[in-house]
Structures are given as structure tokens and as C-alpha cells.
Amino acid sequence: MNLELLRAQAQTCTACRLAEGRTQVVFGEGRPDARLMFVGEGPGEEEDKQGRPFVGKAGQLLDRILEAAGIPRETVYITNIVKCRPPGNRTPLPDEAKACTSRWLVKEIEMVSPQVIVPLGAVAAEFFLGEKVSITKVRGNWYDWHGIKVFPMFHPAYLLRNPSRAPGSPKHLTWLDIQEVKRALEALPPKEGKAVRPVSQDPLF
Ligand code: SF4
């Protein structure tokens, strides 16, 4: 079993009701041995159309955040809690999240074996922390999930709704958070090669 086979298997999944409204399954993508994995909530309209995660406006903001931190998108792995778009972009229901994570996300994590996982937003953070959480309380803190370092951050869609860069704003905190992720990666022994570049001085996103 490898990631490509897993991706192929997921394309026909009908294990939860989200299969009914999707255009296509949006599996994770990125470096198959990435040191850093981002886990969002679920595909939106653009992702559902293109069949790729984080390619809409929120994904473009995530790209800018990564670029500002000197972390090339091609060095990370990006996926979601649920692989099919919830109708009207609603939050995935607990049984949908459970059906999808147990079939696909857990296996993706096992195969990629990242050193750091960044859940984006409360739904993803809840999966790794095992309880209902407020993202404003848990973001910017380190947790452990089966021996993997977990560091929740705000979902970029939330940052789009809160564009201020003032000190203490979600965007400002996210800039601090991504730099902390970068520092943690640099302090860990590399899996292979050097996946990250130096952190830039100014938040460019
Ligand atoms: Fe299967 Fe996940 Fe899609 Fe539900 S959301 S149908 S579990 S791939």
C-alpha cells in the first residue's frame, strides 16, 4: 500500500452522506515523505471543482503564509478531515469526520509520517486533541498525537474574514505561529535533505 493506491481507493468512497453532493473526492497532496503536514476541515467549492485541497482563496492565503515563512508548498503535505465537500460548506458532522478520518486521514498520516502536524481550525484541532476545543485557546500551543508534534493554527478562511494585521489579531498570531512551526522543524533532525529555507523577516501574506 502506498499513498497513490490509497488515493485511488478513496476516489470511489461512499462511506458517509457527503458522497452524495460531491463532484469528486479531494484527497491530500504534497510530498509523500513531508516533515510537515497541514490538516484542514474539508474541500470548498473550488477544491470540489479542481479535485485538489486548498486551491481556493483560503488555499491561496495558506500559500502566501508558507511563502512568507520560507516553507515551499511542495515540501509539505496538505489534506483535510473530510475528503468530500459538505453541502453549502457547512461544518462536517461528527459521524462524517469519524468515517473519513478512520478510513483515510489516519492512513495518510501513517504513510507520510510527518514530524509536525498543523491542524487548521477547530474541526481539525478537535480530531487531534480528542475533544471539543476553541481554536483561539489551543492555537499556538504544542500537543502530542501518537508521538507526533501537533500545533494548531487558525484556518486561513478565518484570516480572510479577519484581515487586520494589528498586534494580537488572528493574522499577527498566525505569523508568530508559522515562525514557531519553522523553528520547531529546524530543531528536529531532518528526515532527508533540508525541507525549509530561512524565515523571512516580514509577514508578506
Ligand atoms: Fe468517504 Fe470521506 Fe467522502 Fe465520506 S467524506 S464519502 S468518508 S471520502
Coordinates of C-alpha atoms and ligand atoms in Angstrom, one line a residue:
M1 CA 0.0 0.0 0.0
N2 CA 1.2 3.5 -0.8
L3 CA -0.3 7.0 -1.0
E4 CA -1.2 6.7 -4.6
L5 CA -3.0 3.5 -4.1
L6 CA -4.8 5.0 -1.1
R7 CA -5.8 8.0 -3.1
A8 CA -7.1 5.7 -5.9
Q9 CA -9.2 3.7 -3.4
A10 CA -10.6 6.9 -1.9
Q11 CA -12.0 8.1 -5.2
T12 CA -15.0 5.8 -5.0
C13 CA -15.6 6.1 -1.3
T14 CA -19.3 6.3 -0.3
A15 CA -18.8 5.7 3.4
C16 CA -20.7 8.8 4.5
R17 CA -23.5 11.1 3.2
L18 CA -21.0 13.6 1.9
A19 CA -20.5 11.4 -1.1
E20 CA -24.0 12.4 -2.4
G21 CA -23.2 16.1 -3.1
R22 CA -19.6 16.0 -4.1
T23 CA -18.2 16.5 -7.6
Q24 CA -15.1 14.4 -6.8
V25 CA -13.2 13.2 -3.8
V26 CA -10.4 15.7 -2.8
F27 CA -7.6 13.6 -1.4
G28 CA -4.5 15.1 0.2
E29 CA -1.5 16.1 -1.9
G30 CA 2.1 17.1 -1.4
R31 CA 5.4 15.5 -0.7
P32 CA 4.8 11.8 0.3
D33 CA 7.6 12.0 2.9
A34 CA 6.9 15.5 4.1
R35 CA 8.1 16.6 7.5
L36 CA 5.2 19.0 7.9
M37 CA 1.5 18.2 7.3
F38 CA -1.4 20.6 7.3
V39 CA -4.9 19.3 8.0
G40 CA -7.9 21.5 7.2
E41 CA -11.6 20.9 7.6
G42 CA -12.9 19.9 4.2
P43 CA -13.0 20.9 0.5
G44 CA -14.7 24.0 -0.5
E45 CA -16.3 24.9 -3.9
E46 CA -13.1 25.4 -5.8
E47 CA -11.4 22.3 -4.3
D48 CA -14.5 20.3 -5.2
K49 CA -14.2 21.6 -8.8
Q50 CA -10.5 21.0 -9.2
G51 CA -10.1 17.9 -7.0
R52 CA -7.2 19.4 -5.1
P53 CA -7.0 20.6 -1.5
F54 CA -6.5 24.3 -0.5
V55 CA -6.7 25.8 -4.0
G56 CA -9.4 28.4 -3.4
K57 CA -9.0 31.8 -1.7
A58 CA -8.1 30.2 1.7
G59 CA -5.6 28.0 0.0
Q60 CA -4.0 30.9 -1.8
L61 CA -3.6 32.6 1.6
L62 CA -2.0 29.5 3.0
D63 CA 0.4 29.6 0.1
R64 CA 1.3 33.2 1.0
I65 CA 1.8 32.3 4.6
L66 CA 4.1 29.4 3.7
E67 CA 6.0 31.6 1.3
A68 CA 6.4 34.3 3.9
A69 CA 7.8 31.7 6.3
G70 CA 10.2 30.3 3.7
I71 CA 8.4 26.9 3.6
P72 CA 7.9 25.9 0.0
R73 CA 4.4 24.3 -0.5
E74 CA 5.9 21.5 -2.5
T75 CA 7.8 20.4 0.7
V76 CA 4.7 19.9 2.8
Y77 CA 1.6 17.6 2.6
I78 CA -1.8 19.2 2.8
T79 CA -5.0 17.3 3.4
N80 CA -8.4 17.6 5.1
I81 CA -10.5 15.9 7.8
V82 CA -13.2 15.1 5.2
K83 CA -12.4 14.5 1.6
C84 CA -15.8 15.4 0.1
R85 CA -17.3 18.9 0.1
P86 CA -20.0 19.4 2.8
P87 CA -23.2 20.9 1.2
G88 CA -23.0 24.7 1.4
N89 CA -19.6 24.5 3.0
R90 CA -21.2 23.5 6.4
T91 CA -19.0 22.1 9.1
P92 CA -18.6 18.3 8.8
L93 CA -20.8 16.4 11.2
P94 CA -19.0 14.2 13.8
D95 CA -20.0 10.9 12.2
E96 CA -18.8 12.2 8.8
A97 CA -15.4 13.2 10.3
K98 CA -15.1 9.9 12.0
A99 CA -16.0 7.9 8.9
C100 CA -13.4 9.8 6.8
T101 CA -10.5 10.1 9.3
S102 CA -10.7 6.4 10.2
R103 CA -10.6 5.4 6.5
W104 CA -8.2 7.9 5.0
L105 CA -6.6 10.5 7.2
V106 CA -5.1 8.1 9.7
K107 CA -3.6 6.1 6.9
E108 CA -2.3 9.2 5.2
I109 CA -0.5 10.2 8.4
E110 CA 0.9 6.7 8.8
M111 CA 2.3 6.8 5.2
V112 CA 3.7 10.3 5.2
S113 CA 4.9 10.0 8.8
P114 CA 5.3 13.8 9.4
Q115 CA 7.3 15.2 12.3
V116 CA 4.9 18.1 12.8
I117 CA 1.1 18.3 12.1
V118 CA -0.6 21.6 11.9
P119 CA -4.4 21.3 12.2
L120 CA -6.0 24.4 10.7
G121 CA -9.2 25.4 12.6
A122 CA -11.2 23.9 15.3
V123 CA -12.6 20.9 13.4
A124 CA -9.1 19.6 12.6
A125 CA -7.8 20.5 16.1
E126 CA -10.6 18.5 17.7
F127 CA -9.6 15.4 15.8
F128 CA -6.0 15.6 17.2
L129 CA -6.9 16.8 20.7
G130 CA -9.8 14.3 21.1
E131 CA -12.2 16.9 22.5
K132 CA -14.3 19.9 21.6
V133 CA -11.9 22.9 21.6
S134 CA -11.9 26.6 20.9
I135 CA -9.3 27.3 18.3
T136 CA -8.5 30.7 19.9
K137 CA -7.5 28.8 23.1
V138 CA -5.5 25.9 21.5
R139 CA -3.7 27.7 18.6
G140 CA -0.1 28.4 19.2
N141 CA 0.4 25.5 21.7
W142 CA 2.1 22.2 21.2
Y143 CA 0.3 18.9 21.7
D144 CA 1.2 15.3 21.1
W145 CA -0.7 12.8 18.9
H146 CA 0.8 9.3 18.9
G147 CA 4.3 10.7 19.2
I148 CA 3.8 13.4 16.5
K149 CA 4.1 17.1 17.5
V150 CA 0.8 18.9 16.8
F151 CA 0.5 22.7 16.7
P152 CA -3.0 24.0 15.9
M153 CA -3.3 27.3 13.9
F154 CA -6.2 29.4 12.7
H155 CA -7.8 28.2 9.4
P156 CA -6.9 30.6 6.6
A157 CA -10.6 31.1 5.8
Y158 CA -10.9 32.7 9.3
L159 CA -8.0 35.0 8.4
L160 CA -9.8 36.1 5.2
R161 CA -12.7 37.2 7.4
N162 CA -10.3 39.0 9.8
P163 CA -7.8 40.9 7.6
S164 CA -6.3 43.1 10.4
R165 CA -2.6 42.7 10.9
A166 CA -2.6 44.6 14.3
P167 CA -0.7 43.1 17.2
G168 CA -2.9 40.3 18.7
S169 CA -5.0 39.9 15.6
P170 CA -5.5 36.4 14.1
K171 CA -3.2 37.3 11.2
H172 CA -0.5 38.6 13.5
L173 CA -0.8 35.5 15.7
T174 CA -0.7 33.3 12.7
W175 CA 2.6 34.9 11.6
L176 CA 4.0 34.2 15.0
D177 CA 2.7 30.6 14.8
I178 CA 4.1 29.7 11.4
Q179 CA 7.5 31.0 12.6
E180 CA 7.3 28.7 15.6
V181 CA 6.5 25.8 13.3
K182 CA 9.5 26.7 11.2
R183 CA 11.7 26.9 14.3
A184 CA 10.5 23.5 15.6
L185 CA 11.2 21.9 12.2
E186 CA 14.7 23.3 12.2
A187 CA 15.3 21.9 15.7
L188 CA 14.2 18.4 14.7
P189 CA 16.6 16.1 12.8
P190 CA 15.7 16.2 9.1
K191 CA 14.0 13.1 7.7
E192 CA 16.0 13.7 4.5
G193 CA 17.6 16.7 2.9
K194 CA 16.7 20.2 4.0
A195 CA 13.0 20.9 3.5
V196 CA 12.8 24.5 4.7
R197 CA 14.5 27.9 4.0
P198 CA 15.3 30.7 6.4
V199 CA 12.3 32.6 7.8
S200 CA 11.8 35.9 6.1
Q201 CA 11.7 39.0 8.3
D202 CA 8.4 40.4 7.3
P203 CA 4.9 38.8 7.1
L204 CA 4.1 39.0 3.4
F205 CA 0.7 37.4 3.4
Ligands
SF4_1 FE1 -15.8 8.7 2.0 FE2 -14.7 10.7 3.4 FE3 -16.1 11.3 1.2 FE4 -17.3 10.5 3.4 S1 -16.2 12.4 3.1 S2 -17.7 9.7 1.3 S3 -15.8 9.0 4.3 S4 -14.2 10.1 1.3

